[in-house]
């Protein structure tokens, strides 16, 4: 029970069938408190705590990381939605 808890979660969020509103979110939580989050619509990290703001400032200076995460919309989100959505939509 003693120790620290670190969690990273990636999400693909969209509501249209053509995926034009697709957003990739990568959230980083420490001890169940969300510290910072990458948002592909914004194209940058946003901090939610004092430490998260500092981390976001540093990460937003690294264009390689930002470009890699922004590419997740197409390489991960849109790609997988095109595979899985028809199976879900056909069941309704």
Coordinates of C-alpha atoms in Angstrom, one line a residue:
X1 CA 0.0 0.0 0.0
X2 CA 3.0 2.3 0.5
X3 CA 4.5 3.8 -2.6
X4 CA 3.5 5.8 -5.6
X5 CA 1.0 5.3 -8.4
X6 CA 1.7 6.5 -11.9
X7 CA -0.8 6.1 -14.7
X8 CA -0.8 7.0 -18.4
X9 CA -3.9 6.7 -20.5
X10 CA -4.4 7.4 -24.2
X11 CA -7.8 8.1 -25.5
X12 CA -9.3 8.6 -29.0
X13 CA -12.5 10.8 -28.8
X14 CA -14.8 11.4 -31.7
X15 CA -18.5 11.7 -32.4
X16 CA -18.9 11.8 -36.2
X17 CA -18.8 8.8 -38.6
X18 CA -16.3 10.4 -40.9
X19 CA -13.9 10.9 -37.9
X20 CA -13.4 14.6 -38.8
X21 CA -13.6 15.6 -35.1
X22 CA -11.1 12.9 -33.9
X23 CA -9.0 14.0 -30.9
X24 CA -6.1 12.1 -29.3
X25 CA -5.7 12.7 -25.6
X26 CA -2.7 11.3 -23.6
X27 CA -3.2 11.8 -19.8
X28 CA -0.6 11.5 -17.1
X29 CA -1.7 11.0 -13.5
X30 CA 0.3 10.7 -10.3
X31 CA -1.3 9.2 -7.2
X32 CA -4.7 9.5 -8.9
X33 CA -4.3 13.2 -9.7
X34 CA -4.1 14.2 -13.3
X35 CA -0.9 16.2 -13.6
X36 CA -0.9 16.9 -17.4
X37 CA -2.5 16.0 -20.6
X38 CA -1.6 16.1 -24.3
X39 CA -4.4 17.2 -26.6
X40 CA -4.0 16.8 -30.4
X41 CA -6.5 19.6 -31.1
X42 CA -4.3 22.0 -29.2
X43 CA -1.1 20.3 -30.3
X44 CA 0.5 20.7 -26.9
X45 CA 0.5 19.6 -23.3
X46 CA -1.6 21.3 -20.7
X47 CA -0.7 21.1 -17.0
X48 CA -3.3 20.8 -14.3
X49 CA -1.1 21.0 -11.2
X50 CA 1.9 23.1 -10.3
X51 CA 4.2 20.3 -11.2
X52 CA 2.1 19.5 -14.3
X53 CA 2.4 23.0 -15.6
X54 CA 6.2 22.9 -15.3
X55 CA 6.3 19.5 -17.1
X56 CA 4.0 20.8 -19.8
X57 CA 6.2 23.8 -20.4
X58 CA 9.3 21.6 -20.8
X59 CA 7.5 19.0 -23.0
X60 CA 6.0 21.7 -25.2
X61 CA 9.6 22.7 -26.2
X62 CA 10.3 19.3 -27.7
X63 CA 8.9 19.4 -31.3
X64 CA 9.7 15.8 -31.9
X65 CA 7.5 14.6 -29.0
X66 CA 4.7 16.9 -30.1
X67 CA 4.8 15.7 -33.7
X68 CA 4.9 12.1 -32.6
X69 CA 1.8 12.5 -30.4
X70 CA -0.1 14.6 -33.0
X71 CA 0.5 11.7 -35.5
X72 CA -1.4 9.4 -33.2
X73 CA -4.7 10.8 -34.5
X74 CA -4.0 9.1 -37.9
X75 CA -1.7 6.2 -37.0
X76 CA -3.6 5.0 -33.9
X77 CA -7.0 6.6 -33.5
X78 CA -8.4 6.9 -37.0
X79 CA -6.8 3.6 -38.1
X80 CA -8.4 1.6 -35.3
X81 CA -11.7 3.4 -35.5
X82 CA -12.0 2.5 -39.2
X83 CA -11.4 -1.2 -38.2
X84 CA -13.7 -1.4 -35.2
X85 CA -16.5 1.1 -35.8
X86 CA -18.2 -0.9 -38.6
X87 CA -18.5 -3.9 -36.3
X88 CA -20.0 -1.8 -33.5
X89 CA -22.3 0.2 -35.8
X90 CA -23.6 -2.9 -37.6
X91 CA -24.7 -4.3 -34.2
X92 CA -27.0 -1.4 -33.4

